[in-house]
Short mmCIF file of C-alpha atoms in Angstrom, two decimals:
data_model
loop_
_atom_site.label_atom_id
_atom_site.label_comp_id
_atom_site.label_asym_id
_atom_site.label_seq_id
_atom_site.Cartn_x
_atom_site.Cartn_y
_atom_site.Cartn_z
CA MET A 73 -20.24 25.83 13.04
CA THR A 74 -20.70 26.31 9.29
CA VAL A 75 -17.62 27.39 7.32
CA LEU A 76 -18.33 29.88 4.54
CA PRO A 77 -17.41 28.89 0.93
CA LEU A 78 -15.05 31.91 0.82
CA ILE A 79 -13.04 30.46 3.75
CA TRP A 80 -12.93 27.08 2.01
CA GLY A 81 -11.66 28.76 -1.15
CA ILE A 82 -8.95 30.73 0.62
CA THR A 83 -7.80 27.61 2.52
CA ILE A 84 -7.55 25.47 -0.61
CA VAL A 85 -5.68 28.20 -2.51
CA ALA A 86 -3.26 28.60 0.39
CA ILE A 87 -2.53 24.84 0.54
CA LEU A 88 -2.06 24.65 -3.23
CA GLY A 89 0.26 27.68 -2.97
CA LEU A 90 2.38 25.94 -0.33
CA LEU A 91 2.68 22.82 -2.51
CA ALA A 92 3.60 24.92 -5.56
CA PHE A 93 6.21 26.82 -3.51
CA ASP A 94 7.66 23.54 -2.30
CA TYR A 95 8.03 22.29 -5.86
CA PHE A 96 9.40 25.38 -7.62
CA PHE A 97 11.76 26.50 -4.86
CA HIS A 98 12.92 23.18 -3.42
CA ILE A 99 12.15 20.18 -5.61
CA ARG A 100 12.53 21.39 -9.20
CA LYS A 101 16.33 21.28 -8.93
CA ALA A 102 17.37 17.87 -7.62
CA HIS A 103 19.54 18.19 -4.50
CA ILE A 104 20.12 16.60 -1.14
CA PRO A 105 18.71 18.84 1.62
CA THR A 106 21.02 19.61 4.52
CA LEU A 107 20.00 18.91 8.11
CA LYS A 108 19.74 22.69 8.68
CA GLU A 109 17.42 23.16 5.67
CA ALA A 110 15.21 20.27 6.77
CA ALA A 111 15.04 21.55 10.35
CA ILE A 112 14.16 25.12 9.33
CA TRP A 113 11.41 24.13 6.91
CA SER A 114 9.98 21.48 9.23
CA SER A 115 9.72 24.13 11.92
CA ILE A 116 8.07 26.56 9.52
CA TYR A 117 5.38 24.08 8.48
CA VAL A 118 4.70 23.03 12.06
CA GLY A 119 4.55 26.72 13.00
CA LEU A 120 2.02 27.40 10.22
CA ALA A 121 -0.12 24.49 11.41
CA VAL A 122 -0.08 25.80 15.01
CA VAL A 123 -0.89 29.39 13.92
CA PHE A 124 -3.77 28.10 11.81
CA GLY A 125 -5.10 26.18 14.83
CA ILE A 126 -4.90 29.31 16.97
CA VAL A 127 -6.79 31.28 14.29
CA VAL A 128 -9.50 28.61 14.22
CA TRP A 129 -9.70 28.67 18.03
CA VAL A 130 -9.96 32.51 18.21
CA PHE A 131 -12.13 33.26 15.16
CA GLY A 132 -14.07 30.03 15.07
CA ASP A 133 -14.69 28.66 18.54
CA ALA A 134 -12.82 26.77 21.26
CA THR A 135 -14.40 23.42 20.33
CA MET A 136 -13.21 23.69 16.76
CA GLY A 137 -9.76 24.65 17.96
CA LYS A 138 -9.52 21.67 20.27
CA GLU A 139 -10.78 19.31 17.59
CA TYR A 140 -8.29 20.68 15.09
CA PHE A 141 -5.30 20.20 17.41
CA ALA A 142 -6.45 16.68 18.42
CA GLY A 143 -6.87 15.78 14.73
CA TYR A 144 -3.58 17.39 13.70
CA VAL A 145 -1.53 15.63 16.36
CA THR A 146 -3.11 12.25 15.52
CA GLU A 147 -2.65 12.66 11.78
CA LYS A 148 0.93 13.90 12.22
CA ALA A 149 1.80 10.84 14.31
CA LEU A 150 0.26 8.58 11.68
CA SER A 151 2.21 10.46 8.98
CA VAL A 152 5.48 9.86 10.81
CA ASP A 153 4.64 6.18 10.95
CA ASN A 154 3.97 6.30 7.21
CA LEU A 155 7.56 7.54 6.71
CA PHE A 156 8.78 4.09 7.82
CA VAL A 157 7.00 2.55 4.83
CA PHE A 158 8.23 5.26 2.47
CA LEU A 159 11.77 4.51 3.70
CA VAL A 160 11.30 0.80 2.90
CA ILE A 161 9.87 1.52 -0.53
CA MET A 162 12.63 3.93 -1.55
CA ALA A 163 15.30 1.55 -0.21
CA SER A 164 13.68 -1.30 -2.20
CA PHE A 165 13.80 0.77 -5.41
CA LYS A 166 17.23 2.23 -4.57
CA VAL A 167 15.98 5.76 -5.27
CA PRO A 168 18.95 8.12 -5.72
CA ARG A 169 19.27 10.35 -2.65
CA GLU A 170 19.01 13.61 -4.58
CA ASP A 171 15.72 12.48 -6.23
CA GLN A 172 13.98 11.29 -3.06
CA GLN A 173 12.46 14.73 -2.49
CA LYS A 174 10.45 14.54 -5.71
CA VAL A 175 9.12 11.09 -4.77
CA LEU A 176 8.09 12.36 -1.32
CA LEU A 177 6.36 15.45 -2.71
CA PHE A 178 4.43 13.25 -5.14
CA GLY A 179 3.45 11.06 -2.21
CA ILE A 180 2.23 14.06 -0.25
CA VAL A 181 0.19 15.44 -3.16
CA PHE A 182 -1.32 12.03 -3.94
CA ALA A 183 -2.10 11.47 -0.23
CA LEU A 184 -3.84 14.85 -0.03
CA ILE A 185 -5.97 14.05 -3.09
CA ALA A 186 -6.79 10.53 -1.89
CA ARG A 187 -7.63 11.63 1.63
CA THR A 188 -9.75 14.54 0.42
CA GLY A 189 -11.82 12.04 -1.54
CA PHE A 190 -12.14 9.78 1.50
CA ILE A 191 -13.03 12.75 3.71
CA PHE A 192 -16.02 13.78 1.63
CA ALA A 193 -17.05 10.17 1.07
CA GLY A 194 -16.79 9.53 4.81
CA ALA A 195 -18.81 12.65 5.63
CA ALA A 196 -21.50 11.62 3.17
CA LEU A 197 -21.68 8.12 4.69
CA ILE A 198 -21.91 9.45 8.25
CA ASN A 199 -24.60 11.96 7.37
CA THR A 200 -26.63 9.27 5.60
CA TRP A 201 -26.12 6.37 7.99
CA SER A 202 -25.12 7.10 11.59
CA TRP A 203 -24.33 3.42 12.10
CA MET A 204 -21.19 4.01 9.97
CA PHE A 205 -19.60 5.08 13.24
CA TYR A 206 -19.72 1.41 14.24
CA ILE A 207 -17.86 0.49 11.03
CA PHE A 208 -15.22 3.19 11.49
CA GLY A 209 -14.69 2.11 15.09
CA ILE A 210 -14.26 -1.53 14.13
CA ILE A 211 -11.78 -0.54 11.36
CA LEU A 212 -9.63 1.34 13.90
CA LEU A 213 -9.75 -1.49 16.42
CA ILE A 214 -8.64 -3.98 13.75
CA THR A 215 -5.87 -1.60 12.61
CA ALA A 216 -4.70 -1.23 16.23
CA GLY A 217 -4.52 -5.02 16.53
CA ASN A 218 -2.54 -5.31 13.32
CA LEU A 219 -0.09 -2.65 14.52
CA LEU A 220 0.51 -4.65 17.68
CA LYS A 221 1.15 -7.77 15.58
CA GLY A 222 3.40 -5.82 13.24
CA GLU A 223 1.22 -6.44 10.20
CA ASP A 224 1.69 -3.14 8.38
CA GLY A 225 2.59 -4.65 5.05
CA GLY A 226 5.39 -2.17 4.56
CA ASP A 227 7.99 -4.75 3.63
CA ASP A 228 6.16 -5.52 0.41
CA GLY A 229 6.25 -1.92 -0.73
CA ALA A 230 8.24 -2.60 -3.87
CA ASP A 231 6.32 -5.70 -4.87
CA ASN A 232 2.69 -4.69 -4.70
CA PHE A 233 0.15 -5.79 -7.22
CA ILE A 234 0.18 -2.57 -9.28
CA ILE A 235 3.93 -2.69 -9.66
CA LYS A 236 3.82 -6.30 -10.84
CA LEU A 237 1.23 -5.41 -13.45
CA ALA A 238 3.25 -2.40 -14.62
CA LYS A 239 6.37 -4.53 -15.06
CA ARG A 240 4.42 -7.23 -16.87
CA PHE A 241 2.57 -5.08 -19.43
CA PHE A 242 4.96 -2.14 -19.93
CA ASN A 243 8.61 -1.83 -20.88
CA THR A 244 10.52 -0.90 -17.74
CA SER A 245 14.12 0.08 -17.20
CA GLU A 246 16.31 -1.25 -14.40
CA HIS A 247 18.18 2.04 -14.12
CA TYR A 248 17.31 5.65 -13.32
CA ASP A 249 17.71 8.52 -15.79
CA GLY A 250 17.88 11.43 -13.38
CA ASP A 251 14.37 12.17 -12.20
CA LYS A 252 12.74 11.29 -15.53
CA LEU A 253 9.63 9.11 -15.46
CA VAL A 254 10.15 7.86 -19.05
CA THR A 255 13.40 7.37 -20.94
CA ARG A 256 14.62 5.87 -24.20
CA ILE A 257 16.69 2.70 -24.49
CA ASP A 258 17.74 1.59 -27.99
CA GLY A 259 15.24 4.10 -29.43
CA LYS A 260 12.30 2.66 -27.44
CA LYS A 261 10.39 4.49 -24.70
CA VAL A 262 10.50 2.68 -21.36
CA LEU A 263 9.30 3.46 -17.85
CA THR A 264 12.01 4.27 -15.33
CA PRO A 265 12.04 3.00 -11.73
CA MET A 266 11.13 6.60 -10.74
CA LEU A 267 7.64 6.14 -12.14
CA LEU A 268 7.30 2.73 -10.52
CA VAL A 269 8.29 3.99 -7.08
CA MET A 270 5.74 6.79 -7.38
CA VAL A 271 3.09 4.19 -8.19
CA ALA A 272 4.13 2.20 -5.14
CA ILE A 273 3.98 5.30 -2.92
CA GLY A 274 0.54 6.18 -4.33
CA GLY A 275 -0.74 2.69 -3.66
CA THR A 276 0.37 2.77 -0.01
CA ASP A 277 -1.18 6.26 0.37
CA LEU A 278 -4.56 4.77 -0.46
CA LEU A 279 -4.12 2.16 2.30
CA PHE A 280 -3.02 4.82 4.78
CA ALA A 281 -6.14 6.88 4.02
CA LEU A 282 -8.34 3.94 5.06
CA ASP A 283 -6.85 4.15 8.54
CA SER A 284 -6.32 7.86 8.99
CA ILE A 285 -9.70 9.16 7.88
CA PRO A 286 -11.79 7.04 10.28
CA ALA A 287 -9.33 8.07 13.03
CA ILE A 288 -9.90 11.79 12.58
CA PHE A 289 -13.66 11.39 12.11
CA GLY A 290 -13.54 9.83 15.58
CA LEU A 291 -12.34 13.20 16.90
CA THR A 292 -14.52 15.58 14.88
CA GLN A 293 -17.27 15.41 12.28
CA ASN A 294 -16.58 18.96 11.07
CA VAL A 295 -15.43 18.37 7.47
CA TYR A 296 -13.44 21.62 7.35
CA ILE A 297 -11.49 20.64 10.49
CA VAL A 298 -10.95 17.11 9.18
CA PHE A 299 -9.63 18.46 5.86
CA THR A 300 -7.33 21.17 7.29
CA ALA A 301 -5.93 18.96 10.07
CA THR A 302 -5.16 16.25 7.47
CA ALA A 303 -3.68 18.72 5.00
CA PHE A 304 -1.41 20.47 7.56
CA SER A 305 -0.25 17.10 8.91
CA LEU A 306 1.03 16.26 5.41
CA MET A 307 2.64 19.64 4.86
CA GLY A 308 6.32 19.49 5.73
CA LEU A 309 6.38 15.70 5.71
CA ARG A 310 9.10 15.77 3.04
CA GLN A 311 11.36 17.91 5.22
CA LEU A 312 10.57 15.81 8.25
CA TYR A 313 11.72 12.71 6.38
CA PHE A 314 15.22 14.13 5.91
CA LEU A 315 15.26 15.59 9.43
CA LEU A 316 14.40 12.24 11.01
CA ASP A 317 16.49 10.18 8.57
CA GLY A 318 18.48 7.82 10.72
CA LEU A 319 16.24 8.39 13.74
CA LEU A 320 13.04 6.78 12.49
CA ASP A 321 14.22 3.32 13.57
CA ARG A 322 14.85 4.73 17.06
CA LEU A 323 11.09 5.09 17.60
CA ILE A 324 10.73 1.38 18.32
CA TYR A 325 7.58 1.83 20.42
CA LEU A 326 5.77 4.21 18.04
CA SER A 327 3.60 1.40 16.64
CA TYR A 328 2.45 0.52 20.15
CA GLY A 329 1.62 4.14 20.88
CA LEU A 330 -0.32 4.47 17.62
CA ALA A 331 -2.12 1.19 18.34
CA ALA A 332 -3.21 2.58 21.70
CA ILE A 333 -4.38 5.85 20.14
CA LEU A 334 -6.29 4.14 17.32
CA ALA A 335 -7.90 1.69 19.77
CA PHE A 336 -8.87 4.62 22.02
CA ILE A 337 -10.45 6.50 19.09
CA GLY A 338 -12.09 3.25 17.92
CA VAL A 339 -13.75 2.85 21.35
CA LYS A 340 -14.75 6.54 21.23
CA LEU A 341 -16.44 5.96 17.86
CA VAL A 342 -18.31 2.89 19.07
CA LEU A 343 -19.53 4.76 22.16
CA HIS A 344 -20.67 7.65 19.94
CA ALA A 345 -22.42 5.16 17.66
CA LEU A 346 -24.21 3.65 20.68
CA HIS A 347 -25.26 7.11 21.80
CA GLU A 348 -26.65 7.88 18.32
CA ASN A 349 -27.91 4.31 17.79
CA ASN A 350 -30.85 3.65 15.48
CA LEU A 351 -30.16 0.02 14.61
CA PRO A 352 -33.22 -2.05 15.54
CA PHE A 353 -31.26 -5.04 16.88
CA ILE A 354 -29.39 -2.87 19.44
CA ASN A 355 -31.53 -1.66 22.36
CA GLY A 356 -34.60 -1.83 20.18
CA GLY A 357 -33.32 0.94 17.92
CA GLU A 358 -33.15 3.41 20.81
CA HIS A 359 -30.15 5.46 21.91
CA VAL A 360 -27.93 3.71 24.45
CA PRO A 361 -27.04 5.87 27.49
CA VAL A 362 -23.24 5.58 27.49
CA PHE A 363 -20.37 7.84 28.54
CA GLU A 364 -19.06 9.90 25.61
CA ILE A 365 -15.43 10.86 25.54
CA SER A 366 -14.93 14.61 25.23
CA THR A 367 -12.46 16.37 22.91
CA GLU A 368 -10.45 17.55 25.95
CA ILE A 369 -10.00 13.94 27.15
CA SER A 370 -9.11 12.82 23.60
CA LEU A 371 -6.46 15.53 23.20
CA THR A 372 -4.95 14.74 26.61
CA VAL A 373 -4.81 10.96 25.93
CA ILE A 374 -3.31 11.42 22.44
CA ILE A 375 -0.56 13.80 23.57
CA GLY A 376 0.13 11.72 26.69
CA VAL A 377 0.44 8.43 24.82
CA LEU A 378 2.73 9.97 22.18
CA ALA A 379 4.94 11.59 24.84
CA VAL A 380 5.34 8.30 26.75
CA THR A 381 5.98 6.40 23.51
CA VAL A 382 8.66 8.80 22.21
CA ILE A 383 10.44 9.12 25.57
CA ALA A 384 10.42 5.35 26.14
CA SER A 385 11.83 4.81 22.63
CA LEU A 386 14.59 7.38 23.04
CA VAL A 387 15.84 6.04 26.40
CA SER A 388 15.64 2.37 25.40
CA LYS A 389 19.06 0.72 25.05
CA SER A 390 17.53 -1.81 22.71
CA GLY A 391 16.17 1.04 20.58
CA LYS A 392 19.57 2.71 20.42
CA ALA A 393 21.19 -0.55 19.34
CA GLN A 394 18.54 -1.19 16.69
CA THR A 395 18.97 2.34 15.33
CA VAL A 396 22.74 1.97 15.02
CA LEU A 397 22.50 -1.42 13.30
CA ASN A 398 19.71 -0.36 10.92
CA ASN A 399 21.54 2.85 10.02
CA ALA A 400 24.75 0.89 9.47
CA ARG A 401 22.93 -1.46 7.12
CA ARG A 402 21.31 1.42 5.24
CA HIS A 403 24.51 3.39 4.85
CA ALA A 404 26.57 0.35 3.86
CA GLY A 405 23.96 -0.53 1.25
CA SER A 406 23.88 3.08 0.00
CA TYR A 407 27.64 3.20 -0.34
CA LEU A 408 27.74 -0.09 -2.21
CA GLU A 409 24.87 0.91 -4.50
CA LEU A 410 26.45 2.86 -7.34
CA GLU A 411 23.14 4.45 -8.37
CA TYR A 412 22.48 5.82 -4.87
CA THR A 413 23.93 9.19 -5.78
CA ALA A 414 26.20 10.88 -8.33
CA ASP A 415 27.50 13.32 -5.72
CA PRO A 416 31.00 12.28 -4.47
CA ALA A 417 30.62 14.46 -1.35
CA GLU A 418 27.41 12.64 -0.42
CA ARG A 419 29.10 9.26 -0.79
CA GLU A 420 31.97 10.47 1.42
CA ARG A 421 29.43 11.69 3.99
CA VAL A 422 27.74 8.30 4.00
CA TYR A 423 31.08 6.51 4.43
CA HIS A 424 32.04 8.66 7.42
CA LEU A 425 28.63 8.03 9.00
CA LEU A 426 29.16 4.32 8.45
CA MET A 427 32.51 4.43 10.23
CA GLU A 428 30.91 6.17 13.23
CA GLU A 429 28.17 3.55 13.30
CA GLU A 430 30.74 0.76 13.06
CA LYS A 431 32.43 2.13 16.20
CA ALA A 432 29.04 2.22 17.96
CA VAL A 433 28.30 -1.38 16.90
CA ALA A 434 31.66 -2.51 18.30
CA ALA A 435 31.01 -0.68 21.59
CA MET A 436 27.44 -1.94 22.16
CA GLU A 437 26.61 -4.82 24.49
CA THR A 438 26.61 -8.15 22.66
CA LYS A 439 23.11 -9.06 23.88
CA TYR A 440 21.60 -6.04 22.09
CA ARG A 441 23.57 -6.65 18.91
CA ASP A 442 22.59 -10.33 18.83
CA LYS A 443 18.91 -9.40 19.15
CA HIS A 444 18.95 -7.92 15.63
CA PRO A 445 18.05 -10.70 13.17
CA GLU A 446 20.43 -9.42 10.49
CA SER A 447 23.43 -8.43 12.64
CA GLU A 448 25.84 -10.84 10.91
CA GLU A 449 24.71 -9.74 7.47
CA ILE A 450 25.13 -6.06 8.45
CA LEU A 451 28.72 -6.70 9.61
CA LYS A 452 29.43 -8.36 6.23
CA GLN A 453 28.02 -5.34 4.42
CA ILE A 454 30.19 -2.99 6.47
CA ALA A 455 33.25 -5.03 5.50
CA GLN A 456 32.24 -4.89 1.83
CA ALA A 457 31.81 -1.11 2.06
CA HIS A 458 35.34 -0.80 3.53
CA GLN A 459 36.75 -2.83 0.65
CA ALA A 460 34.81 -0.75 -1.88
CA HIS A 461 36.21 2.42 -0.33
CA LYS A 462 39.77 1.08 -0.49
CA ASP A 463 39.26 0.14 -4.14
CA HIS A 464 37.92 3.64 -4.83
CA LEU A 465 40.96 5.31 -3.23
CA SER A 466 43.43 3.10 -5.05
CA ALA A 467 41.76 3.58 -8.46
#
């Protein structure tokens, strides 16, 4: 179904309006969003995405509606996985808590721009060469394999090539100056870590686009559906980050679920490529009569895999232990890092969370605690945080 230019225009203006609203009413003044604020706005953005899908289903057609929801769910799951890497990057750069929203919004805007470019490039490639479906399918199968091996490259977030170049050729500061990108030290302009972390986020967004765009093209070739499903999956990602903060590590099987989904879509793409085949060295350039996976089957498999993955993660004792230990490490590090936040109430909140996590660590079975490779180091950090708190109270 062809989408009129007017509909495209209205959609783009609406998305830009949502981003502008997010900036002027939530980001412009640096603050730490409460759990209630994050939950309300996450629900609103998910609600908008669902309403949009229903509108597409009713006023477009059922096929477009199914394709949109399959694409949205897949892209949303991939976006949640991306939050793990954002968490690593911001922890590496020690981004102050109250300024993390601005970094996330930049990441969302850059991701939307990058993925829009990849969407139109991908559509042009598919329309020109149908054998590109083979390439997209192979990319997804390789990505699925890397997810199973744990090769996501997230741990190098703060040390990527662009960051090293920026530090080498430009004057950079070791300390933040609020949310400024450039500051002055001894009368000279220097780049703050805020700019560097945005560059790191932008660089990872480009890598994410290489995986996510082939995935959604495996579910639909309708460019409008690809664009809107991708855009709505990114909307509300900032709020979701703060809502899931502390729970992201709990989803220990998410990478396996995503690997299964990407492998499934990769196979779907290869089957579609065989059905549309015109390569002379495959079946003499003729179409190959293969079973093609329908959108209904795709949507069922995607939702089913995600449901099993999330439930298995939440009930896993090993996952609970890993969550507690990782959160204890993060909160101990945040409390010890003086630049983490200038808000005394936030530091007190972090310390109380740390005490609760310490009780949970003491109560957990030794076998689960010992599985964590950094358990001893985490216990040392907790002890250092206690000492720092005592020093603070006696000062």
